[in-house]
GROMACS .gro file of C-alpha atoms in nm:
model
  254
    1UNK     CA    1  -1.809   1.768   2.680
    2UNK     CA    2  -2.007   2.056   2.532
    3UNK     CA    3  -2.015   2.120   2.159
    4UNK     CA    4  -1.781   2.418   2.207
    5UNK     CA    5  -1.536   2.201   2.403
    6UNK     CA    6  -1.559   1.924   2.142
    7UNK     CA    7  -1.489   2.171   1.862
    8UNK     CA    8  -1.188   2.314   2.046
    9UNK     CA    9  -1.053   1.964   2.114
   10UNK     CA   10  -1.096   1.845   1.754
   11UNK     CA   11  -0.963   2.171   1.607
   12UNK     CA   12  -0.644   2.128   1.811
   13UNK     CA   13  -0.602   1.765   1.705
   14UNK     CA   14  -0.674   1.843   1.339
   15UNK     CA   15  -0.414   2.121   1.337
   16UNK     CA   16  -0.162   1.894   1.510
   17UNK     CA   17  -0.193   1.612   1.256
   18UNK     CA   18  -0.247   1.809   0.935
   19UNK     CA   19   0.111   1.891   0.844
   20UNK     CA   20   0.370   1.757   0.596
   21UNK     CA   21   0.506   1.511   0.857
   22UNK     CA   22   0.174   1.328   0.814
   23UNK     CA   23   0.287   1.223   0.466
   24UNK     CA   24   0.592   1.023   0.564
   25UNK     CA   25   0.383   0.727   0.680
   26UNK     CA   26   0.071   0.786   0.470
   27UNK     CA   27  -0.022   0.666   0.119
   28UNK     CA   28  -0.095   1.027   0.024
   29UNK     CA   29   0.280   1.063  -0.025
   30UNK     CA   30   0.244   0.882  -0.361
   31UNK     CA   31   0.055   1.153  -0.556
   32UNK     CA   32   0.283   1.414  -0.398
   33UNK     CA   33   0.559   1.275  -0.619
   34UNK     CA   34   0.391   1.422  -0.927
   35UNK     CA   35   0.330   1.775  -1.058
   36UNK     CA   36   0.102   1.725  -1.361
   37UNK     CA   37  -0.265   1.747  -1.266
   38UNK     CA   38  -0.370   1.424  -1.437
   39UNK     CA   39  -0.075   1.233  -1.289
   40UNK     CA   40  -0.165   1.356  -0.940
   41UNK     CA   41  -0.531   1.261  -0.963
   42UNK     CA   42  -0.471   0.924  -1.134
   43UNK     CA   43  -0.197   0.823  -0.888
   44UNK     CA   44  -0.421   0.938  -0.603
   45UNK     CA   45  -0.718   0.741  -0.735
   46UNK     CA   46  -0.511   0.425  -0.783
   47UNK     CA   47  -0.346   0.461  -0.443
   48UNK     CA   48  -0.678   0.519  -0.269
   49UNK     CA   49  -0.821   0.214  -0.447
   50UNK     CA   50  -0.566  -0.017  -0.282
   51UNK     CA   51  -0.561   0.171   0.050
   52UNK     CA   52  -0.666  -0.103   0.285
   53UNK     CA   53  -0.452  -0.317   0.510
   54UNK     CA   54  -0.105  -0.233   0.640
   55UNK     CA   55  -0.004   0.122   0.547
   56UNK     CA   56   0.356   0.023   0.471
   57UNK     CA   57   0.230  -0.242   0.231
   58UNK     CA   58  -0.007   0.008   0.069
   59UNK     CA   59   0.278   0.255   0.014
   60UNK     CA   60   0.512  -0.013  -0.122
   61UNK     CA   61   0.253  -0.151  -0.364
   62UNK     CA   62   0.137   0.193  -0.476
   63UNK     CA   63   0.502   0.283  -0.544
   64UNK     CA   64   0.545  -0.035  -0.746
   65UNK     CA   65   0.228   0.043  -0.936
   66UNK     CA   66   0.366   0.384  -1.034
   67UNK     CA   67   0.685   0.213  -1.152
   68UNK     CA   68   0.479  -0.022  -1.369
   69UNK     CA   69   0.308   0.285  -1.517
   70UNK     CA   70   0.652   0.430  -1.603
   71UNK     CA   71   0.614   0.708  -1.341
   72UNK     CA   72   0.381   0.877  -1.588
   73UNK     CA   73   0.038   0.729  -1.518
   74UNK     CA   74  -0.162   0.962  -1.743
   75UNK     CA   75   0.065   0.909  -2.042
   76UNK     CA   76   0.066   0.532  -1.987
   77UNK     CA   77  -0.312   0.516  -1.959
   78UNK     CA   78  -0.378   0.728  -2.268
   79UNK     CA   79  -0.104   0.591  -2.495
   80UNK     CA   80  -0.043   0.228  -2.399
   81UNK     CA   81  -0.086  -0.058  -2.644
   82UNK     CA   82  -0.203  -0.406  -2.557
   83UNK     CA   83   0.142  -0.556  -2.508
   84UNK     CA   84   0.229  -0.282  -2.256
   85UNK     CA   85  -0.021  -0.445  -2.020
   86UNK     CA   86   0.194  -0.758  -2.002
   87UNK     CA   87   0.421  -0.590  -1.748
   88UNK     CA   88   0.122  -0.544  -1.516
   89UNK     CA   89   0.039  -0.915  -1.493
   90UNK     CA   90   0.241  -0.971  -1.176
   91UNK     CA   91   0.074  -0.696  -0.974
   92UNK     CA   92  -0.138  -0.785  -0.673
   93UNK     CA   93  -0.244  -0.607  -0.357
   94UNK     CA   94  -0.463  -0.823  -0.135
   95UNK     CA   95  -0.769  -0.896  -0.353
   96UNK     CA   96  -0.684  -0.632  -0.616
   97UNK     CA   97  -0.505  -0.826  -0.888
   98UNK     CA   98  -0.371  -0.773  -1.239
   99UNK     CA   99  -0.710  -0.840  -1.399
  100UNK     CA  100  -0.855  -0.558  -1.192
  101UNK     CA  101  -0.559  -0.333  -1.270
  102UNK     CA  102  -0.583  -0.386  -1.645
  103UNK     CA  103  -0.950  -0.294  -1.638
  104UNK     CA  104  -0.877   0.016  -1.426
  105UNK     CA  105  -0.633   0.125  -1.699
  106UNK     CA  106  -0.907   0.087  -1.961
  107UNK     CA  107  -1.171   0.248  -1.742
  108UNK     CA  108  -0.955   0.550  -1.672
  109UNK     CA  109  -0.868   0.593  -2.038
  110UNK     CA  110  -1.240   0.597  -2.116
  111UNK     CA  111  -1.299   0.857  -1.842
  112UNK     CA  112  -1.028   1.088  -1.980
  113UNK     CA  113  -1.091   1.028  -2.349
  114UNK     CA  114  -1.471   1.044  -2.347
  115UNK     CA  115  -1.590   1.206  -2.025
  116UNK     CA  116  -1.353   1.497  -1.960
  117UNK     CA  117  -1.147   1.335  -1.684
  118UNK     CA  118  -1.201   1.247  -1.319
  119UNK     CA  119  -1.282   1.596  -1.196
  120UNK     CA  120  -1.538   1.648  -1.470
  121UNK     CA  121  -1.727   1.329  -1.382
  122UNK     CA  122  -1.742   1.395  -1.008
  123UNK     CA  123  -1.826   1.761  -1.062
  124UNK     CA  124  -2.106   1.692  -1.309
  125UNK     CA  125  -2.304   1.480  -1.063
  126UNK     CA  126  -2.241   1.676  -0.743
  127UNK     CA  127  -2.522   1.783  -0.515
  128UNK     CA  128  -2.514   2.109  -0.314
  129UNK     CA  129  -2.435   1.940   0.017
  130UNK     CA  130  -2.286   1.607  -0.087
  131UNK     CA  131  -2.072   1.411  -0.334
  132UNK     CA  132  -2.223   1.072  -0.254
  133UNK     CA  133  -2.439   1.082  -0.568
  134UNK     CA  134  -2.124   1.169  -0.764
  135UNK     CA  135  -1.959   0.852  -0.636
  136UNK     CA  136  -2.257   0.639  -0.742
  137UNK     CA  137  -2.268   0.794  -1.090
  138UNK     CA  138  -1.890   0.766  -1.126
  139UNK     CA  139  -1.909   0.393  -1.059
  140UNK     CA  140  -2.175   0.348  -1.326
  141UNK     CA  141  -1.965   0.538  -1.579
  142UNK     CA  142  -1.639   0.370  -1.481
  143UNK     CA  143  -1.784   0.025  -1.541
  144UNK     CA  144  -1.966   0.103  -1.865
  145UNK     CA  145  -1.698  -0.091  -2.055
  146UNK     CA  146  -1.700  -0.475  -2.055
  147UNK     CA  147  -1.540  -0.601  -1.735
  148UNK     CA  148  -1.516  -0.891  -1.492
  149UNK     CA  149  -1.791  -0.870  -1.232
  150UNK     CA  150  -1.536  -0.921  -0.953
  151UNK     CA  151  -1.365  -0.590  -1.033
  152UNK     CA  152  -1.673  -0.389  -0.932
  153UNK     CA  153  -1.601  -0.455  -0.564
  154UNK     CA  154  -1.302  -0.222  -0.582
  155UNK     CA  155  -1.522   0.086  -0.632
  156UNK     CA  156  -1.776   0.144  -0.356
  157UNK     CA  157  -2.132   0.267  -0.404
  158UNK     CA  158  -2.302   0.479  -0.134
  159UNK     CA  159  -2.645   0.400  -0.283
  160UNK     CA  160  -2.581   0.037  -0.189
  161UNK     CA  161  -2.511   0.133   0.173
  162UNK     CA  162  -2.133   0.170   0.161
  163UNK     CA  163  -1.948   0.442   0.351
  164UNK     CA  164  -1.715   0.450   0.046
  165UNK     CA  165  -1.415   0.526   0.266
  166UNK     CA  166  -1.147   0.508  -0.002
  167UNK     CA  167  -1.324   0.727  -0.259
  168UNK     CA  168  -1.417   0.982   0.006
  169UNK     CA  169  -1.050   0.988   0.104
  170UNK     CA  170  -0.948   1.039  -0.260
  171UNK     CA  171  -1.198   1.325  -0.289
  172UNK     CA  172  -1.059   1.485   0.026
  173UNK     CA  173  -0.712   1.472  -0.126
  174UNK     CA  174  -0.831   1.640  -0.447
  175UNK     CA  175  -1.065   1.906  -0.306
  176UNK     CA  176  -0.938   2.035   0.030
  177UNK     CA  177  -0.691   2.321  -0.004
  178UNK     CA  178  -0.317   2.271  -0.003
  179UNK     CA  179  -0.218   2.536   0.252
  180UNK     CA  180  -0.114   2.278   0.512
  181UNK     CA  181   0.096   2.088   0.256
  182UNK     CA  182  -0.109   1.768   0.281
  183UNK     CA  183  -0.418   1.775   0.055
  184UNK     CA  184  -0.396   1.921  -0.297
  185UNK     CA  185  -0.685   2.164  -0.355
  186UNK     CA  186  -0.654   2.056  -0.716
  187UNK     CA  187  -1.024   2.048  -0.805
  188UNK     CA  188  -1.182   2.393  -0.808
  189UNK     CA  189  -1.530   2.289  -0.925
  190UNK     CA  190  -1.615   2.118  -0.593
  191UNK     CA  191  -1.627   2.278  -0.247
  192UNK     CA  192  -1.475   2.128   0.071
  193UNK     CA  193  -1.817   2.171   0.235
  194UNK     CA  194  -1.951   1.895   0.005
  195UNK     CA  195  -1.700   1.635   0.121
  196UNK     CA  196  -1.771   1.340   0.349
  197UNK     CA  197  -1.531   1.205   0.609
  198UNK     CA  198  -1.348   0.883   0.517
  199UNK     CA  199  -1.513   0.650   0.769
  200UNK     CA  200  -1.325   0.337   0.876
  201UNK     CA  201  -1.279   0.131   1.190
  202UNK     CA  202  -1.041   0.385   1.349
  203UNK     CA  203  -1.235   0.704   1.278
  204UNK     CA  204  -1.561   0.523   1.351
  205UNK     CA  205  -1.450   0.406   1.694
  206UNK     CA  206  -1.324   0.753   1.788
  207UNK     CA  207  -1.643   0.916   1.656
  208UNK     CA  208  -1.855   0.688   1.874
  209UNK     CA  209  -1.649   0.763   2.184
  210UNK     CA  210  -1.696   1.134   2.114
  211UNK     CA  211  -2.071   1.077   2.057
  212UNK     CA  212  -2.050   1.200   1.699
  213UNK     CA  213  -2.229   0.885   1.577
  214UNK     CA  214  -2.454   0.630   1.742
  215UNK     CA  215  -2.485   0.373   1.466
  216UNK     CA  216  -2.266   0.067   1.520
  217UNK     CA  217  -2.191  -0.017   1.156
  218UNK     CA  218  -1.948   0.190   0.951
  219UNK     CA  219  -2.188   0.231   0.660
  220UNK     CA  220  -2.361   0.503   0.457
  221UNK     CA  221  -2.610   0.578   0.734
  222UNK     CA  222  -2.331   0.621   0.991
  223UNK     CA  223  -2.146   0.847   0.746
  224UNK     CA  224  -2.452   1.068   0.705
  225UNK     CA  225  -2.478   1.091   1.084
  226UNK     CA  226  -2.109   1.185   1.111
  227UNK     CA  227  -2.131   1.438   0.827
  228UNK     CA  228  -2.416   1.622   0.997
  229UNK     CA  229  -2.222   1.650   1.323
  230UNK     CA  230  -1.898   1.760   1.160
  231UNK     CA  231  -2.076   2.023   0.952
  232UNK     CA  232  -2.213   2.174   1.271
  233UNK     CA  233  -1.854   2.208   1.396
  234UNK     CA  234  -1.723   2.350   1.067
  235UNK     CA  235  -1.978   2.407   0.786
  236UNK     CA  236  -1.716   2.511   0.529
  237UNK     CA  237  -1.456   2.240   0.591
  238UNK     CA  238  -1.605   1.952   0.792
  239UNK     CA  239  -1.356   1.694   0.669
  240UNK     CA  240  -1.061   1.871   0.833
  241UNK     CA  241  -1.164   1.659   1.131
  242UNK     CA  242  -1.064   1.344   0.946
  243UNK     CA  243  -0.710   1.422   1.062
  244UNK     CA  244  -0.825   1.445   1.424
  245UNK     CA  245  -1.031   1.126   1.418
  246UNK     CA  246  -0.760   0.933   1.233
  247UNK     CA  247  -0.478   1.058   1.453
  248UNK     CA  248  -0.668   0.992   1.776
  249UNK     CA  249  -0.748   0.639   1.661
  250UNK     CA  250  -0.425   0.528   1.495
  251UNK     CA  251  -0.158   0.716   1.690
  252UNK     CA  252  -0.317   0.783   2.028
  253UNK     CA  253  -0.532   0.468   2.060
  254UNK     CA  254  -0.807   0.697   2.188
   0.00000   0.00000   0.00000
């Protein structure tokens, strides 16, 4: 199909899937339970961190995680004492375990206490056309405290070749506007045009069938290829097409 036909097709699919009904089976429903900015972004970050595997399991475990944080994640992170972490010792989601969780609590407290919060860190290191450098710098900062080496695998690094699907998804949630009732538009210091599409097996397969990417691996190089194509279709909001690619792959088996 021509580029005009492809744009029309993807615009229709994006509009179809980007609506509040999307939330009922998606982990993004978790941060929608909160109203305080810091609670929304922390719950979103934690949910995105464990967002791999079965979506029902992700939602169940993210819900349990919020319960363990007393349904007030920012307050828990900033005001907990050592013994409060005992209640977290039973948590596990696939390879993300309680040791990882306890460090994430410490890492996030450091981000909010000493670096102005999540938005401030990602905003400070943004580039005009991309947030991939922001992700790399965030990881460095997040792990500046003593930690188990194994925990580093739960935060991806584009400079190491990763497509960083979960963090790019988190950034989409925070930055894209909230008019459709799905994403939050919570961060005003970053533009939607700087976002990258969360690239996984589903969106990658659909993108290849639509000739949006040629590269076979779902890595940083494939993401750059996809970003360039999506920005030609919509320079101001390229990641709106995440809904189209995801929906075509997961629901329509395109």
